[in-house]
Amino acid sequence: MALANENYLKTPETYCFDEIDKRVNAYKVLHPNTRIIRLGVGDVTRPLPNEVVQAMHNAVDEMSRQETFRGYSPPQGYDFLIEKILKDYRSCGVSLDKESIFINDGAKSDIGNIGHVLGRDNIIAIAEPVYPVYEHATIMSGRAGSLTEEQKWSNVVYLKCSEETAFVPELPTEKVDIIYLCNPNNPTGTTMNKTELKKWVDYAIEHDSIIVYDAAYQAYINEPDVPKSIYEIKGARKVAIEIRSYSKSAGFTGLRCGFAVFPNELMVYTLMGEKVPLIKLWSRRKGNYTNGVSYIVQRGAEAVYTKSGKSEVQDLVRYYLTNASIIRNELLDAGLEVYGGISSPYVWFKTPDSQPSWKFFQQLLYDYQIVGTPGILFGLSGEGYMRFTGFSSREGTLDAMSRLRNNI
Ligand code: PLP
């Protein structure tokens, strides 16, 4: 009899955002002719940079010729891309070894996969509200324990992250082993500056913990005191894995490419107390479980680092950030409590009259035909909040804001 991994049954059957689509579809059936504006999505909407498209066309041509055809990619990724990544890090004062970069098919896979190279008994810390994948990966890997009456997982340490902390996570009072940090954060759009992040690096050094640093929104950083990489903080190479993605910067959500950094200095321990460089385990995992990302896509990612690639990516990011700033200013003008939208495409705000998230979601949909993401989808502490994103079109963003003006 084949047994199931029952931990999977402890997570929701469908990804948590499907409920939004269900409700929007129900609305559409009753109101087929209304124009709905989606400010809820975390997906990009603008096409790929031309430079990326050209590079991929060229790569397709190469694949069609005998002399330039390529088979399997090296499991870690092609040198041509890794070299550009290293140069990019050097431009912000961070020097990394070539072996520490692992190209992946986007940040999400590695966020989930990291659990495979870490012992099962590690205590995981997660800020809440949170990108749901950190918690789901913890549950599926059997590390979460059981669900308590307060709807929290017994073995997970939830980092305080609320109005009181301006939605920046607070250090735990107990010892934790693995800490997921997202900077700039999804869903709150808030950022940690160098001083705040240093506290986490120091904590991790003191407790032999590891930080899984999700920098998927790194390209959106607009504030000078917010580090572009965790490795700008002294000592971080000993404790942090950094994960980046081309999804939200260069529009790769459908193409799939990103990378993770596993510095040589980062150690984990056996039960006998022996030190093991985590990169050694990760290399084994990569070699055994994946044949990497396609040559064509890696050539597309490489094009992001050319002069015009960089400028096209900057334009894309600026476009979404301008939308976010339009939303942020409108909500502030309406007198709401607002976070994010400065170094992030996300704007997080308290619902008017502290309404429950889903109630306000329905009001937005039925009265203004606007779709937001209810804060509760990011954890219980998101209740009473809503997330809007700058990923809509400029026209849609302006239209949505004028629908709300003087009404909320
Ligand atoms: N990390 C965060 C915080 C995200 O919001 C997302 C996607 O929305 C991801 C990772 C996944 O990004 P990717 O498309 O690179 O898998």
mmCIF file with all atom_site columns, C-alpha atoms and ligand atoms in Angstrom, residues 42 105-109 111 131 134 182 184-186 214 216-217 244-248 252-253 256-258 346 387, ligand 1:
data_model
loop_
_atom_site.group_PDB
_atom_site.id
_atom_site.type_symbol
_atom_site.label_atom_id
_atom_site.label_alt_id
_atom_site.label_comp_id
_atom_site.label_asym_id
_atom_site.label_entity_id
_atom_site.label_seq_id
_atom_site.pdbx_PDB_ins_code
_atom_site.Cartn_x
_atom_site.Cartn_y
_atom_site.Cartn_z
_atom_site.occupancy
_atom_site.B_iso_or_equiv
_atom_site.pdbx_formal_charge
_atom_site.auth_seq_id
_atom_site.auth_comp_id
_atom_site.auth_asym_id
_atom_site.auth_atom_id
_atom_site.pdbx_PDB_model_num
ATOM   1  C CA . GLY A 1 42  ? 0.855  39.941 -7.802  1.00 0.00 ? 42  GLY A CA 1
ATOM   2  C CA . ASP A 1 105 ? 13.420 28.552 -12.460 1.00 0.00 ? 105 ASP A CA 1
ATOM   3  C CA . GLY A 1 106 ? 12.219 31.386 -10.237 1.00 0.00 ? 106 GLY A CA 1
ATOM   4  C CA . ALA A 1 107 ? 12.288 32.120 -6.537  1.00 0.00 ? 107 ALA A CA 1
ATOM   5  C CA . LYS A 1 108 ? 9.304  30.012 -5.543  1.00 0.00 ? 108 LYS A CA 1
ATOM   6  C CA . SER A 1 109 ? 10.913 26.651 -6.308  1.00 0.00 ? 109 SER A CA 1
ATOM   7  C CA . ILE A 1 111 ? 11.953 28.777 -1.318  1.00 0.00 ? 111 ILE A CA 1
ATOM   8  C CA . TYR A 1 131 ? 4.010  35.318 1.448   1.00 0.00 ? 131 TYR A CA 1
ATOM   9  C CA . TYR A 1 134 ? 7.033  30.009 3.479   1.00 0.00 ? 134 TYR A CA 1
ATOM   10 C CA . CYS A 1 182 ? 11.308 39.080 2.681   1.00 0.00 ? 182 CYS A CA 1
ATOM   11 C CA . PRO A 1 184 ? 10.947 44.493 0.384   1.00 0.00 ? 184 PRO A CA 1
ATOM   12 C CA . ASN A 1 185 ? 8.104  42.540 1.858   1.00 0.00 ? 185 ASN A CA 1
ATOM   13 C CA . ASN A 1 186 ? 5.134  40.986 0.156   1.00 0.00 ? 186 ASN A CA 1
ATOM   14 C CA . ASP A 1 214 ? 13.742 36.480 -0.251  1.00 0.00 ? 214 ASP A CA 1
ATOM   15 C CA . ALA A 1 216 ? 12.231 38.897 -5.179  1.00 0.00 ? 216 ALA A CA 1
ATOM   16 C CA . TYR A 1 217 ? 11.390 42.641 -5.098  1.00 0.00 ? 217 TYR A CA 1
ATOM   17 C CA . ARG A 1 244 ? 16.396 36.708 -6.364  1.00 0.00 ? 244 ARG A CA 1
ATOM   18 C CA . SER A 1 245 ? 14.143 36.523 -9.365  1.00 0.00 ? 245 SER A CA 1
ATOM   19 C CA . TYR A 1 246 ? 13.707 38.121 -12.778 1.00 0.00 ? 246 TYR A CA 1
ATOM   20 C CA . SER A 1 247 ? 9.929  37.751 -12.399 1.00 0.00 ? 247 SER A CA 1
ATOM   21 C CA . LYS A 1 248 ? 8.900  41.106 -11.022 1.00 0.00 ? 248 LYS A CA 1
ATOM   22 C CA . PHE A 1 252 ? 9.762  36.726 -16.228 1.00 0.00 ? 252 PHE A CA 1
ATOM   23 C CA . THR A 1 253 ? 6.740  35.407 -14.275 1.00 0.00 ? 253 THR A CA 1
ATOM   24 C CA . ARG A 1 256 ? 10.770 31.459 -15.149 1.00 0.00 ? 256 ARG A CA 1
ATOM   25 C CA . CYS A 1 257 ? 14.280 32.357 -14.091 1.00 0.00 ? 257 CYS A CA 1
ATOM   26 C CA . GLY A 1 258 ? 15.998 33.535 -10.935 1.00 0.00 ? 258 GLY A CA 1
ATOM   27 C CA . TYR A 1 346 ? 2.534  46.603 -2.987  1.00 0.00 ? 346 TYR A CA 1
ATOM   28 C CA . ARG A 1 387 ? -3.381 44.748 -0.446  1.00 0.00 ? 387 ARG A CA 1
HETATM 29 N N1 . PLP B 2 .   ? 8.799  35.622 -3.236  1.00 0.00 ? 1   PLP B N1 1
HETATM 30 C C1 . PLP B 2 .   ? 7.812  36.510 -3.075  1.00 0.00 ? 1   PLP B C1 1
HETATM 31 C C2 . PLP B 2 .   ? 7.791  37.335 -1.852  1.00 0.00 ? 1   PLP B C2 1
HETATM 32 C C3 . PLP B 2 .   ? 6.813  36.646 -4.043  1.00 0.00 ? 1   PLP B C3 1
HETATM 33 O O1 . PLP B 2 .   ? 5.855  37.542 -3.867  1.00 0.00 ? 1   PLP B O1 1
HETATM 34 C C4 . PLP B 2 .   ? 6.856  35.820 -5.177  1.00 0.00 ? 1   PLP B C4 1
HETATM 35 C C5 . PLP B 2 .   ? 5.825  35.889 -6.204  1.00 0.00 ? 1   PLP B C5 1
HETATM 36 O O2 . PLP B 2 .   ? 4.825  36.541 -6.115  1.00 0.00 ? 1   PLP B O2 1
HETATM 37 C C6 . PLP B 2 .   ? 7.894  34.915 -5.287  1.00 0.00 ? 1   PLP B C6 1
HETATM 38 C C7 . PLP B 2 .   ? 8.846  34.834 -4.311  1.00 0.00 ? 1   PLP B C7 1
HETATM 39 C C8 . PLP B 2 .   ? 7.955  33.959 -6.442  1.00 0.00 ? 1   PLP B C8 1
HETATM 40 O O3 . PLP B 2 .   ? 8.606  34.548 -7.497  1.00 0.00 ? 1   PLP B O3 1
HETATM 41 P P1 . PLP B 2 .   ? 9.016  33.690 -8.779  1.00 0.00 ? 1   PLP B P1 1
HETATM 42 O O4 . PLP B 2 .   ? 8.091  34.127 -9.874  1.00 0.00 ? 1   PLP B O4 1
HETATM 43 O O5 . PLP B 2 .   ? 10.426 34.070 -9.019  1.00 0.00 ? 1   PLP B O5 1
HETATM 44 O O6 . PLP B 2 .   ? 8.862  32.251 -8.460  1.00 0.00 ? 1   PLP B O6 1
#
